[in-house]
Structures are given as structure tokens and as C-alpha cells.
mmCIF file of C-alpha atoms in Angstrom:
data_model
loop_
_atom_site.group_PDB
_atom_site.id
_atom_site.type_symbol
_atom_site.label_atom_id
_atom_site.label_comp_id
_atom_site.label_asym_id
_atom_site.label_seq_id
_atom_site.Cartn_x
_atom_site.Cartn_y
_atom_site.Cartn_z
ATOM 1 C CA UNK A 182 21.820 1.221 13.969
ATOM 2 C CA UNK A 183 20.459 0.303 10.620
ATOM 3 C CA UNK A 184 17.007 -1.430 10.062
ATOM 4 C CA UNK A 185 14.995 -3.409 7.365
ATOM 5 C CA UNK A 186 11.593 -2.014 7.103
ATOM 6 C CA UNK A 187 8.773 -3.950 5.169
ATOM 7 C CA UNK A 188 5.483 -2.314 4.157
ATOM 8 C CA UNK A 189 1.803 -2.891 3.543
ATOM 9 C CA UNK A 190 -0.644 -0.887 2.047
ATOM 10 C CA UNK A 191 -0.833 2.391 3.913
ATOM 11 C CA UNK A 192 2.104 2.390 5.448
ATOM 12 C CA UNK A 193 3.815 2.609 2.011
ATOM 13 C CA UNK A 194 3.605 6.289 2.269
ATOM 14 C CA UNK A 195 4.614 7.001 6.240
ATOM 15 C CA UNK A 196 7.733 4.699 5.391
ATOM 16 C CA UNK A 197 8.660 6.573 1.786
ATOM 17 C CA UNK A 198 8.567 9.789 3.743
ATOM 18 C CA UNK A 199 10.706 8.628 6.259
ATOM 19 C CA UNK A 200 13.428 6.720 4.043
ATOM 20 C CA UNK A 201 13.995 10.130 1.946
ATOM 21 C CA UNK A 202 14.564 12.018 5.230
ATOM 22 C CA UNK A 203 16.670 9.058 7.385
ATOM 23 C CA UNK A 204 18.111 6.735 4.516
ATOM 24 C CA UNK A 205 21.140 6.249 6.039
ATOM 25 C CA UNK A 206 19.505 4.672 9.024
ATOM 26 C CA UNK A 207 17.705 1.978 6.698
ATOM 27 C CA UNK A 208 19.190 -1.094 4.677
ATOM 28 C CA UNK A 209 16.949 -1.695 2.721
ATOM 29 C CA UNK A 210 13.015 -1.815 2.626
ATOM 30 C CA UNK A 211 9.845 -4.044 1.630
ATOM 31 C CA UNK A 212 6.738 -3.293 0.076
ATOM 32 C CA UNK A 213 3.762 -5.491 -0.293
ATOM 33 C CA UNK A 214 0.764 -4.337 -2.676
ATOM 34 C CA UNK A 215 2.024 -0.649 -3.007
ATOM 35 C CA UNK A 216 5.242 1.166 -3.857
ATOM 36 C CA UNK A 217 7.454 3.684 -2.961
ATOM 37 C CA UNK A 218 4.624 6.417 -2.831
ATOM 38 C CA UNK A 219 5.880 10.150 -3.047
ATOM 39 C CA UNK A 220 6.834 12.261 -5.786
ATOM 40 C CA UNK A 221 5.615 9.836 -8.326
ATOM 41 C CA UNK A 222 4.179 10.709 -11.237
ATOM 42 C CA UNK A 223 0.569 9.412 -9.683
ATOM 43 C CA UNK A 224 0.917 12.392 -7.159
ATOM 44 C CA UNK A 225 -2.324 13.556 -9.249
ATOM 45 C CA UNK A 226 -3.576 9.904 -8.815
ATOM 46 C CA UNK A 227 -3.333 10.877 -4.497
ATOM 47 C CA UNK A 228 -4.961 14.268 -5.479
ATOM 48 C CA UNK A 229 -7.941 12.425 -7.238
ATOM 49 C CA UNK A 230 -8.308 9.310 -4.960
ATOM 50 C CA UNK A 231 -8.839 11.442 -2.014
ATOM 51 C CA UNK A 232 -11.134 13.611 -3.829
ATOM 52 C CA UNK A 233 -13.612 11.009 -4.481
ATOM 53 C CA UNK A 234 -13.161 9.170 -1.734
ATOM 54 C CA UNK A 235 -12.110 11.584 1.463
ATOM 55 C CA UNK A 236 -14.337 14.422 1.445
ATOM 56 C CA UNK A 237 -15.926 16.017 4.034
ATOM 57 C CA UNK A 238 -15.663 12.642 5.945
ATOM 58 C CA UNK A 239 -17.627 10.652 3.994
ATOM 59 C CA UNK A 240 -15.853 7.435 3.585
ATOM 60 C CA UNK A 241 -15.100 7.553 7.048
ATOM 61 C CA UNK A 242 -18.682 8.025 7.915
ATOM 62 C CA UNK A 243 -19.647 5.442 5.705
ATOM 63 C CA UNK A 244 -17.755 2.578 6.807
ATOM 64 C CA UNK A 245 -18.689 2.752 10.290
ATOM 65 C CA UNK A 246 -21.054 0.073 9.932
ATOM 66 C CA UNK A 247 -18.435 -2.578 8.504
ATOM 67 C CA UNK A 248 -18.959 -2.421 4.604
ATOM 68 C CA UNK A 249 -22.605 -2.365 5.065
ATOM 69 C CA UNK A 250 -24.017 0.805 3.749
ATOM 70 C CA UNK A 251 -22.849 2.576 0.220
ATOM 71 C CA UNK A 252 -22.490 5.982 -0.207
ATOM 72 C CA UNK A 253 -22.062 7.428 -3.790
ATOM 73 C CA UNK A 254 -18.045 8.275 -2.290
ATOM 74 C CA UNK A 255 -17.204 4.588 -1.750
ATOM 75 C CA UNK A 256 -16.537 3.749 -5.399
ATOM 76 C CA UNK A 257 -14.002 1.224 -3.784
ATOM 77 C CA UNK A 258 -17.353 -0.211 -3.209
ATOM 78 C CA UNK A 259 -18.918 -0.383 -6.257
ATOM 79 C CA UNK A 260 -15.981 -3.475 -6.707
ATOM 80 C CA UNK A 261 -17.948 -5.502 -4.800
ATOM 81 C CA UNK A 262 -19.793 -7.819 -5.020
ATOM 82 C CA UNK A 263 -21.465 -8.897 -1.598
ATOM 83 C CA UNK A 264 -23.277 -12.187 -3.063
ATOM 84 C CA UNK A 265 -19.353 -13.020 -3.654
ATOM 85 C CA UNK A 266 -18.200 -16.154 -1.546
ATOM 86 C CA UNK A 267 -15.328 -15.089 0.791
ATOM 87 C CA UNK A 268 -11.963 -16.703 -0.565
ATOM 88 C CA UNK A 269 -10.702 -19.869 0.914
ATOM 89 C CA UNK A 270 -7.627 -18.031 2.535
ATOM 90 C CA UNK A 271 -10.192 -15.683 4.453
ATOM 91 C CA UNK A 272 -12.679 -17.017 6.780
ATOM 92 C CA UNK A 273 -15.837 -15.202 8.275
ATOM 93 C CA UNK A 274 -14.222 -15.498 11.527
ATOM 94 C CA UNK A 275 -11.080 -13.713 10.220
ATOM 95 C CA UNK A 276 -13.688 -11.079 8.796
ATOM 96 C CA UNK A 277 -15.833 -11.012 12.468
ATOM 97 C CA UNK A 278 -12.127 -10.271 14.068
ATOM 98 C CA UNK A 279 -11.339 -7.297 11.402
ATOM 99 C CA UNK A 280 -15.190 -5.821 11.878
ATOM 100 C CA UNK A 281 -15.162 -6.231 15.644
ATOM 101 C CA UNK A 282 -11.618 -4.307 15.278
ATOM 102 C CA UNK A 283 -12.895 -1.368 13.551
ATOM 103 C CA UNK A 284 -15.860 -0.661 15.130
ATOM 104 C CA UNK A 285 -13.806 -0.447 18.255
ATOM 105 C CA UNK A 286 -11.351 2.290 16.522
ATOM 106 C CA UNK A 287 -12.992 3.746 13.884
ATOM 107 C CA UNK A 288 -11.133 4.586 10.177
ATOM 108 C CA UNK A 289 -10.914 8.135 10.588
ATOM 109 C CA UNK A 290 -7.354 7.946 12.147
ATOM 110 C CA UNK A 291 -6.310 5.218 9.613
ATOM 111 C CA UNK A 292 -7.003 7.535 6.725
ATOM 112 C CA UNK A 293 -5.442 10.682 8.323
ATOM 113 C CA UNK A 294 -2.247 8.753 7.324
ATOM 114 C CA UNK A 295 -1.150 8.856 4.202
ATOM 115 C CA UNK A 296 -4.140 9.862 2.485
ATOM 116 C CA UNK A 297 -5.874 13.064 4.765
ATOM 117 C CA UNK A 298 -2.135 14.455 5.043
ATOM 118 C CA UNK A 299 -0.978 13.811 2.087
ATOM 119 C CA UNK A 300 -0.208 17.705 1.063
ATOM 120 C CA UNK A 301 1.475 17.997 4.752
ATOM 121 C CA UNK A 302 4.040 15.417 3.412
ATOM 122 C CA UNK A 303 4.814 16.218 -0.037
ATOM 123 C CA UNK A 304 5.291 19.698 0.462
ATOM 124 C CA UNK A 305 7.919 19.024 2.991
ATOM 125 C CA UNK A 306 10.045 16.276 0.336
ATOM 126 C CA UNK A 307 13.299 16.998 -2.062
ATOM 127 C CA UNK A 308 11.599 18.216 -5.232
ATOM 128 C CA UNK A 309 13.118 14.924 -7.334
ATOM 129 C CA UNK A 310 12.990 12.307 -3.920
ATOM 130 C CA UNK A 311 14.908 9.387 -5.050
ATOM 131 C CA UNK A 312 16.333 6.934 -2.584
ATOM 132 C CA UNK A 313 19.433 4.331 -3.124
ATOM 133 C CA UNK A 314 19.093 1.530 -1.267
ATOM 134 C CA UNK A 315 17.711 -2.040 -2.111
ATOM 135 C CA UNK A 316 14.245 -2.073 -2.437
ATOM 136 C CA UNK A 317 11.830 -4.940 -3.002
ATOM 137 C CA UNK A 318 8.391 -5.021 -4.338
ATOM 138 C CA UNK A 319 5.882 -7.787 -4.326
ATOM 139 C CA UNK A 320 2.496 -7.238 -6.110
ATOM 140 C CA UNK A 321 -0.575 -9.879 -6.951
ATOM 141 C CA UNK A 322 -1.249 -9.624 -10.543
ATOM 142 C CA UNK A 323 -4.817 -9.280 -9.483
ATOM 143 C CA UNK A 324 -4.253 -6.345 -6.779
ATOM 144 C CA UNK A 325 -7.112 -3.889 -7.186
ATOM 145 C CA UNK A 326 -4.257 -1.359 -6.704
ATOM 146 C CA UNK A 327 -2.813 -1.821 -10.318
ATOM 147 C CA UNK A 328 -6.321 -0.282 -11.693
ATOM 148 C CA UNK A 329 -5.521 3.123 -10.093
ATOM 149 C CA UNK A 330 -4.932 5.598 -13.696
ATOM 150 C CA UNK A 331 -0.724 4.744 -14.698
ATOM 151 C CA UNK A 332 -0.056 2.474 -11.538
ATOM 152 C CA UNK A 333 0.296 -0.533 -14.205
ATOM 153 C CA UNK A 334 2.153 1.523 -16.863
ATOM 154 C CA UNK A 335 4.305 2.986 -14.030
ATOM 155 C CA UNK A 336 5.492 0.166 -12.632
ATOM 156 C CA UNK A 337 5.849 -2.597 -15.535
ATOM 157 C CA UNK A 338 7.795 -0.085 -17.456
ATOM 158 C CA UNK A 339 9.626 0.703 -14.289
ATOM 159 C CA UNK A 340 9.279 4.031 -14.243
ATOM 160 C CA UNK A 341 9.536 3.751 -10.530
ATOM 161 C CA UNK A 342 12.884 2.766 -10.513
ATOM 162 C CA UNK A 343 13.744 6.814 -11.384
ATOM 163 C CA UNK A 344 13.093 7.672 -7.926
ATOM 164 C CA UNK A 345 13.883 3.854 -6.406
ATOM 165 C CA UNK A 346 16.916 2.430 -8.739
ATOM 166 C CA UNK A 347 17.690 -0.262 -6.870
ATOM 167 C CA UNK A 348 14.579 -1.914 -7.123
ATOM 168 C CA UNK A 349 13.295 -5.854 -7.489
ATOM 169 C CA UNK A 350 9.926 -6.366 -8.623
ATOM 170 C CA UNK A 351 8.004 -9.884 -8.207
ATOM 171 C CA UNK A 352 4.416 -10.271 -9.538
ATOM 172 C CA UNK A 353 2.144 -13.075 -8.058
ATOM 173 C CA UNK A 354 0.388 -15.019 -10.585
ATOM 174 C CA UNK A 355 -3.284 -14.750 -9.439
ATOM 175 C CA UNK A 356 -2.375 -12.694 -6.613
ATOM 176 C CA UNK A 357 -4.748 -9.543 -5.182
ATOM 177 C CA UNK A 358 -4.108 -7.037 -2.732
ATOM 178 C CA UNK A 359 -3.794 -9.788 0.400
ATOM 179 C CA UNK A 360 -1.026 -11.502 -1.375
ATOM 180 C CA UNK A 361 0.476 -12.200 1.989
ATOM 181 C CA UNK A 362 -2.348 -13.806 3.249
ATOM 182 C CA UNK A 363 -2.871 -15.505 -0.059
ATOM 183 C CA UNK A 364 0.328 -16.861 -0.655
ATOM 184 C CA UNK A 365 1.482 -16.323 2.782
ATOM 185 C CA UNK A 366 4.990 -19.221 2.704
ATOM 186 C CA UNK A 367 5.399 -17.807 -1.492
ATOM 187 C CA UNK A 368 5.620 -13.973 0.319
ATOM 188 C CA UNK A 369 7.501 -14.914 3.592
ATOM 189 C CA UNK A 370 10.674 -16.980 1.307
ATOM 190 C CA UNK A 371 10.528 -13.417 -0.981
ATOM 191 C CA UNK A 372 11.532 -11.287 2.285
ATOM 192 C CA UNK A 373 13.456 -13.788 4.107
ATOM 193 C CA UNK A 374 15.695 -13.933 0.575
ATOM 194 C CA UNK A 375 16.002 -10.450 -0.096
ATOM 195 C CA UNK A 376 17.158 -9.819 3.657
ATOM 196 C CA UNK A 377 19.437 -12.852 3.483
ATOM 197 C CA UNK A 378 20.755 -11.183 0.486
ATOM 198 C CA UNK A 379 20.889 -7.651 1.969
ATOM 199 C CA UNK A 380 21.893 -8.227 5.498
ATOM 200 C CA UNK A 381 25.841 -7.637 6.251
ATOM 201 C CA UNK A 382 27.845 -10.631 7.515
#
């Protein structure tokens, strides 16, 4: 049996990982705010992000109280603004349920995957990974993730189609990193359209 997978955020990484080892066993795959995400060149990018970010448990720590306290770690933080008027597409009971959510479960475990195993994955991956089947990415113009050091570069030039050739890339006008929930009917005719033109009769 072959599957369609589609992707968001962390889960770009777990799925990469998995397409290089099981490709056969996938027709084609979706990513939403982040790309195919080994054995680019931003593998430095990883290195550095969890660096500032990871260490010693800090973020972790630190966002145990639902974005409330700052630690000189967080500088994910230091993008926001908290006098900042929540968007129209997110309400504060959306942001209750997502708060009331993680203080139930914690974000240790969600950063153990990709970012505090990152090294356990890569070192286990073809030196040049590069996978063959149809791909699609969909990024906001505005996602926070295209300030990362070469994400832009990387994937405007389409660099990223060296290890993912059979690539599609859509940018959102005005989009950010919640495209979906953004532009939720825009994102939604994107995958229903590449799976339509994907899926064997």
C-alpha cells in the first residue's frame, strides 16, 4: 500500500527521514511552512537553532508557563510582541485550548523530535538523501521560518529541488507560519489538487 503524507512544522523532519528510508511506500508528500528537512545545506542552520534555543532544557523550562516568562534562550521570543492584537483567524479561545493543551503535556517531548535528536537522524541518512517522488510545498510569504540564515535563498533559488526534484512550490501572499489556518479553503484546494493530480486512476 502506498500513502500521501502531508506535513506541518515539526513533523517535516520525522516524515523526510522516513520517505528516504520507505519511498517506495509513499506517493507523494505535503509540506506546509517547512521543507524537506535533512541533508540540506541548513544542516548547520539545525546545529545553531538548537544551540540557542535547546540547551540544557531551557526552552522547555521556559515555556511551561504558556509564553509568559522570557529567558535569554527564547530568542523566538524576542519576535513578539505581547501588546500585539491576536489575528482575526485566531481567537483567545483557540489560544485558551492550545495553553490548556500544553500545560497538560509539556514541550519537552515535542522538541525531542526533530530538533533534540536531530544528530540520531542524520547520522543514520544516505550521505546525498534525495527523494523522487512529487512533492508539494506551500509557504506564507510572511512565515517567520523564511528568516532562519539561507532558508529564503535556499528555497527561491530552488536549491531544494537537488535533494527533492520533483518539487512544486506555492507562496501565500501575506501568509505566516499558520497559513492553513489563515487561508484555510486557499491551503485545502492546494492539497486536494496536487492529490487529484497525483493519485492513480
Amino acid at each position: 500500500m502506498q500513502v500521501f503524507l502531508i506535513i506541518k512544522d515539526f513533523g517535516a523532519a520525522v516524515v523526510s527521514s522516513f520517505i528516504l528510508f520507505h519511498e517506495e511506500k509513499v506517493v507523494g508528500f505535503v509540506t506546509i511552512g517547512v521543507l524537506f528537512a535533512v541533508g540540506s545545506p541548513l544542516k548547520n542552520h539545525n546545529h545553531s537553532l538548537r544551540a540557542s534555543m535547546f540547551i540544557d532544557g531551557e526552552y522547555a523550562t521556559d515555556f511551561s508557563v504558556c509564553f509568559l516568562k522570557k529567558s535569554q534562550f527564547l530568542e523566538i521570543m524576542d519576535m513578539v510582541d505581547s501588546s500585539t492584537p491576536l489575528p482575526p483567524w485566531f481567537t483567545e479561545q483557540d489560544l485558551q485550548t492550545y495553553c490548556v493543551l500544553y500545560e497538560k503535556s509539556g514541550f519537552r517531548t515535542a522538541l525531542k523530535v526533530p530538533y533534540r535528536s536531530y544528530g540520531e537522524q542524520t547520522n543514520k541518512l544516505p550521505v546525498n538523501p534525495k527523494v523522487h517522488v512529487p512533492a508539494l510545498l506551500i509557504m506564507g510569504e510572511k512565515d517567520y521560518v523564511l528568516k532562519a540564515p539561507g532558508m529564503e535563498e535556499y528555497i527561491r533559488s530552488e536549491k531544494v529541488k537537488d535533494f527533492v526534484p520533483n518539487l512544486e512550490i506555492v507562496f501565500i501572499h501575506v501568509g505566516t507560519h499558520f497559513v492553513q489556518e489563515q487561508f484555510p479553503e486557499e491551503v485545502n484546494q492546494l492539497v486536494l489538487s496536487f492529490l487529484k493530480s497525483h493519485s492513480q486512476p
